[in-house]
Amino acid sequence: MAIWNLGSINADFVYSVPHIPAPGETLSSTNREMFLGGKGTNMSVAASRGAARVHHIGAVGEDGRWAIQRLMEYGVDTRNIAVLDTETAQAMIMVDPQGENAIVLYPGANAVIPQVTLQAAIAEAETGDWLIIQNETNLQRTAAEMGKKLGLKVAYAAAPFDADRVQAVLPYLDFLILNEVEAKQLEQATGQTPNDLSVRDIIVTRGADGADWYGPSEMQHFPAIAVDPVDTTGAGDTFTGYVLAGLDRGMPMGQAIGQATKAAALMVTRHGTADVIPDLSEVQAFQL
């Protein structure tokens, strides 16, 4: 099987700061690095490193051809990434000494992925493949509708959170993943808790408190692994990509979540985004 990811592609500029700046405050950073990033990219790389066959659907500007090359080097199929007459998306990420972050996004090409690019990709997918979407691109509802019609399993990472966008795709979902803040926002918008939603599998991530899986018949909690974090950027995307890779390889949900928890724990001990996502051999060797 395979995973098809309608996902963002960003150039991530990461600034090390003494603390997250307050409104009106100017800070000098102690370091700056550039990484390949974007929620979609991170998920594609994580799923590929989790031993899944991954096809990325997206767009960059001419200034983003390096990102396509990097994704290829990480084993991701990039044939359905369009190169457009616009700028590649950018993220300005500030990270404090405790690993917490604040992020400003410029959507760029992520917001204008051509529908023909999506259609060409989905036409190659096979019944039972996974389709993952998230809120850093356009065409989410279109993709969800197409995927459902073609017998794909549709997964959705509800971030950055937008209540209208989430509600637009809920009828088509087999799998929903969101963090605890997003779960509360969705409940405020719909009046429904994860137990009430008609989605087969829902995961609510809770950072250092682990994750809750709301399955077809029960809710199960999975504790996090205690590590000393240096940068939490991309940890949730790594978790999502590894969960999907495990499911695509036939793992039961509990086993997939366990593997993803290890991957996310390793991820937060590293500075960076897609470029530093651990591979499966590292995850399997990780000792609790």
mmCIF file of C-alpha atoms in Angstrom, residues 43-221:
data_model
loop_
_atom_site.group_PDB
_atom_site.id
_atom_site.type_symbol
_atom_site.label_atom_id
_atom_site.label_comp_id
_atom_site.label_asym_id
_atom_site.label_seq_id
_atom_site.Cartn_x
_atom_site.Cartn_y
_atom_site.Cartn_z
ATOM 1 C CA MET A 43 4.706 13.980 7.843
ATOM 2 C CA SER A 44 5.963 12.712 4.487
ATOM 3 C CA VAL A 45 9.523 12.376 5.734
ATOM 4 C CA ALA A 46 8.391 10.740 8.985
ATOM 5 C CA ALA A 47 6.193 8.230 7.173
ATOM 6 C CA SER A 48 8.969 7.464 4.694
ATOM 7 C CA ARG A 49 11.465 6.985 7.510
ATOM 8 C CA GLY A 50 8.881 4.772 9.151
ATOM 9 C CA ALA A 51 9.222 2.445 6.110
ATOM 10 C CA ALA A 52 6.066 3.505 4.222
ATOM 11 C CA ARG A 53 5.880 4.273 0.510
ATOM 12 C CA VAL A 54 5.029 7.981 0.411
ATOM 13 C CA HIS A 55 3.833 10.228 -2.428
ATOM 14 C CA HIS A 56 3.872 13.967 -1.701
ATOM 15 C CA ILE A 57 1.325 16.237 -3.417
ATOM 16 C CA GLY A 58 2.159 19.930 -3.181
ATOM 17 C CA ALA A 59 3.801 22.981 -4.694
ATOM 18 C CA VAL A 60 6.888 25.169 -4.405
ATOM 19 C CA GLY A 61 8.205 28.229 -6.202
ATOM 20 C CA GLU A 62 11.330 28.232 -8.361
ATOM 21 C CA ASP A 63 13.203 29.031 -5.150
ATOM 22 C CA GLY A 64 12.067 25.705 -3.697
ATOM 23 C CA ARG A 65 13.592 23.170 -6.069
ATOM 24 C CA TRP A 66 16.105 22.313 -3.338
ATOM 25 C CA ALA A 67 13.174 21.135 -1.194
ATOM 26 C CA ILE A 68 12.018 18.711 -3.884
ATOM 27 C CA GLN A 69 15.546 17.325 -4.137
ATOM 28 C CA ARG A 70 15.764 16.929 -0.367
ATOM 29 C CA LEU A 71 12.433 15.072 -0.234
ATOM 30 C CA MET A 72 13.689 12.725 -2.957
ATOM 31 C CA GLU A 73 16.810 12.049 -0.888
ATOM 32 C CA TYR A 74 14.551 11.058 2.015
ATOM 33 C CA GLY A 75 12.752 8.495 -0.135
ATOM 34 C CA VAL A 76 9.583 10.473 -0.895
ATOM 35 C CA ASP A 77 8.004 10.322 -4.372
ATOM 36 C CA THR A 78 7.996 13.957 -5.592
ATOM 37 C CA ARG A 79 6.458 13.599 -9.061
ATOM 38 C CA ASN A 80 3.299 15.384 -7.935
ATOM 39 C CA ILE A 81 4.972 18.521 -6.596
ATOM 40 C CA ALA A 82 4.267 21.465 -8.908
ATOM 41 C CA VAL A 83 6.790 24.273 -9.446
ATOM 42 C CA LEU A 84 4.827 27.535 -9.640
ATOM 43 C CA ASP A 85 5.487 31.196 -10.414
ATOM 44 C CA THR A 86 5.322 32.212 -6.750
ATOM 45 C CA GLU A 87 7.447 31.949 -3.619
ATOM 46 C CA THR A 88 7.919 28.782 -1.637
ATOM 47 C CA ALA A 89 6.246 28.926 1.774
ATOM 48 C CA GLN A 90 8.334 30.057 4.727
ATOM 49 C CA ALA A 91 8.158 29.577 8.485
ATOM 50 C CA MET A 92 9.880 31.817 11.015
ATOM 51 C CA ILE A 93 10.351 29.671 14.147
ATOM 52 C CA MET A 94 11.565 31.000 17.489
ATOM 53 C CA VAL A 95 12.765 28.368 19.976
ATOM 54 C CA ASP A 96 13.543 29.077 23.648
ATOM 55 C CA PRO A 97 15.995 27.134 25.886
ATOM 56 C CA GLN A 98 13.171 24.887 27.153
ATOM 57 C CA GLY A 99 12.320 23.811 23.608
ATOM 58 C CA GLU A 100 9.050 25.749 23.355
ATOM 59 C CA ASN A 101 8.408 27.582 20.115
ATOM 60 C CA ALA A 102 6.438 30.324 18.393
ATOM 61 C CA ILE A 103 5.891 30.189 14.621
ATOM 62 C CA VAL A 104 4.886 32.672 11.908
ATOM 63 C CA LEU A 105 3.903 31.188 8.540
ATOM 64 C CA TYR A 106 3.935 32.701 5.052
ATOM 65 C CA PRO A 107 1.794 30.272 2.981
ATOM 66 C CA GLY A 108 3.265 30.971 -0.460
ATOM 67 C CA ALA A 109 2.858 28.100 -2.938
ATOM 68 C CA ASN A 110 1.127 25.926 -0.327
ATOM 69 C CA ALA A 111 -2.053 27.984 -0.751
ATOM 70 C CA VAL A 112 -2.236 27.673 -4.546
ATOM 71 C CA ILE A 113 -1.586 23.997 -5.289
ATOM 72 C CA PRO A 114 -3.244 23.380 -8.691
ATOM 73 C CA GLN A 115 -6.256 21.070 -8.627
ATOM 74 C CA VAL A 116 -4.889 19.311 -11.714
ATOM 75 C CA THR A 117 -1.829 18.298 -9.652
ATOM 76 C CA LEU A 118 -4.071 16.764 -7.014
ATOM 77 C CA GLN A 119 -6.225 14.995 -9.611
ATOM 78 C CA ALA A 120 -3.197 13.521 -11.400
ATOM 79 C CA ALA A 121 -1.850 12.154 -8.128
ATOM 80 C CA ILE A 122 -5.102 10.679 -6.818
ATOM 81 C CA ALA A 123 -5.681 8.984 -10.180
ATOM 82 C CA GLU A 124 -2.605 6.835 -9.428
ATOM 83 C CA ALA A 125 -3.743 5.815 -5.933
ATOM 84 C CA GLU A 126 -5.167 2.384 -5.218
ATOM 85 C CA THR A 127 -8.126 1.362 -3.092
ATOM 86 C CA GLY A 128 -6.982 1.008 0.506
ATOM 87 C CA ASP A 129 -4.150 3.518 0.236
ATOM 88 C CA TRP A 130 -4.004 6.334 2.807
ATOM 89 C CA LEU A 131 -4.623 9.991 1.972
ATOM 90 C CA ILE A 132 -3.440 12.495 4.597
ATOM 91 C CA ILE A 133 -4.434 16.185 4.544
ATOM 92 C CA GLN A 134 -3.840 19.124 6.918
ATOM 93 C CA ASN A 135 -4.558 22.844 7.116
ATOM 94 C CA GLU A 136 -1.438 24.383 5.582
ATOM 95 C CA THR A 137 -2.655 23.868 2.008
ATOM 96 C CA ASN A 138 -5.673 24.532 -0.170
ATOM 97 C CA LEU A 139 -7.882 21.770 -1.658
ATOM 98 C CA GLN A 140 -8.474 19.822 1.565
ATOM 99 C CA ARG A 141 -12.193 19.245 1.093
ATOM 100 C CA THR A 142 -11.716 18.486 -2.593
ATOM 101 C CA ALA A 143 -9.049 15.933 -1.733
ATOM 102 C CA ALA A 144 -11.157 14.353 1.020
ATOM 103 C CA GLU A 145 -14.140 13.967 -1.326
ATOM 104 C CA MET A 146 -12.006 12.494 -4.104
ATOM 105 C CA GLY A 147 -10.216 10.141 -1.752
ATOM 106 C CA LYS A 148 -13.421 8.821 -0.234
ATOM 107 C CA LYS A 149 -14.992 8.230 -3.659
ATOM 108 C CA LEU A 150 -11.952 6.250 -4.774
ATOM 109 C CA GLY A 151 -11.870 4.035 -1.665
ATOM 110 C CA LEU A 152 -8.856 5.618 0.028
ATOM 111 C CA LYS A 153 -8.601 5.818 3.807
ATOM 112 C CA VAL A 154 -8.727 9.538 4.574
ATOM 113 C CA ALA A 155 -6.691 10.942 7.474
ATOM 114 C CA TYR A 156 -6.678 14.526 8.658
ATOM 115 C CA ALA A 157 -4.312 16.444 10.927
ATOM 116 C CA ALA A 158 -6.396 19.368 12.163
ATOM 117 C CA ALA A 159 -3.608 21.936 12.335
ATOM 118 C CA PRO A 160 -3.236 24.855 12.121
ATOM 119 C CA PHE A 161 -6.757 24.682 13.569
ATOM 120 C CA ASP A 162 -9.697 26.131 11.646
ATOM 121 C CA ALA A 163 -13.142 25.014 12.809
ATOM 122 C CA ASP A 164 -14.836 25.541 9.442
ATOM 123 C CA ARG A 165 -12.203 23.546 7.579
ATOM 124 C CA VAL A 166 -12.353 20.698 10.064
ATOM 125 C CA GLN A 167 -16.146 20.492 9.893
ATOM 126 C CA ALA A 168 -16.025 20.545 6.081
ATOM 127 C CA VAL A 169 -13.984 17.333 5.922
ATOM 128 C CA LEU A 170 -15.348 15.429 8.944
ATOM 129 C CA PRO A 171 -17.895 13.421 6.888
ATOM 130 C CA TYR A 172 -15.107 11.919 4.783
ATOM 131 C CA LEU A 173 -12.622 10.958 7.499
ATOM 132 C CA ASP A 174 -11.478 7.557 8.699
ATOM 133 C CA PHE A 175 -8.807 9.002 10.984
ATOM 134 C CA LEU A 176 -8.485 12.354 12.782
ATOM 135 C CA ILE A 177 -5.523 13.552 14.819
ATOM 136 C CA LEU A 178 -5.452 16.780 16.815
ATOM 137 C CA ASN A 179 -3.890 18.109 19.982
ATOM 138 C CA GLU A 180 -5.779 18.801 23.198
ATOM 139 C CA VAL A 181 -6.186 22.531 22.474
ATOM 140 C CA GLU A 182 -7.575 21.770 19.017
ATOM 141 C CA ALA A 183 -9.902 19.135 20.489
ATOM 142 C CA LYS A 184 -11.331 21.768 22.853
ATOM 143 C CA GLN A 185 -11.705 24.237 19.978
ATOM 144 C CA LEU A 186 -13.532 21.628 17.917
ATOM 145 C CA GLU A 187 -15.829 20.838 20.830
ATOM 146 C CA GLN A 188 -16.618 24.547 21.233
ATOM 147 C CA ALA A 189 -17.418 24.811 17.510
ATOM 148 C CA THR A 190 -19.494 21.629 17.187
ATOM 149 C CA GLY A 191 -20.643 20.750 20.705
ATOM 150 C CA GLN A 192 -19.084 17.303 20.172
ATOM 151 C CA THR A 193 -16.292 15.566 22.054
ATOM 152 C CA PRO A 194 -14.056 12.984 20.353
ATOM 153 C CA ASN A 195 -16.438 10.307 21.688
ATOM 154 C CA ASP A 196 -19.317 11.943 19.794
ATOM 155 C CA LEU A 197 -17.684 12.296 16.371
ATOM 156 C CA SER A 198 -18.484 9.784 13.640
ATOM 157 C CA VAL A 199 -14.823 9.152 12.777
ATOM 158 C CA ARG A 200 -13.565 5.603 13.258
ATOM 159 C CA ASP A 201 -10.219 6.496 14.848
ATOM 160 C CA ILE A 202 -9.333 9.744 16.634
ATOM 161 C CA ILE A 203 -6.083 10.538 18.413
ATOM 162 C CA VAL A 204 -5.777 13.510 20.762
ATOM 163 C CA THR A 205 -2.131 14.288 21.511
ATOM 164 C CA ARG A 206 -1.315 15.799 24.899
ATOM 165 C CA GLY A 207 2.374 16.670 24.686
ATOM 166 C CA ALA A 208 4.291 15.466 27.731
ATOM 167 C CA ASP A 209 1.107 13.733 28.950
ATOM 168 C CA GLY A 210 1.041 11.362 25.965
ATOM 169 C CA ALA A 211 -1.942 10.683 23.717
ATOM 170 C CA ASP A 212 -5.501 9.350 23.856
ATOM 171 C CA TRP A 213 -6.882 7.065 21.158
ATOM 172 C CA TYR A 214 -10.640 7.031 20.697
ATOM 173 C CA GLY A 215 -11.220 3.809 18.764
ATOM 174 C CA PRO A 216 -14.371 2.080 17.515
ATOM 175 C CA SER A 217 -15.151 0.601 20.930
ATOM 176 C CA GLU A 218 -12.982 2.232 23.601
ATOM 177 C CA MET A 219 -10.656 5.051 24.620
ATOM 178 C CA GLN A 220 -7.084 4.118 25.456
ATOM 179 C CA HIS A 221 -4.354 6.345 26.910
#
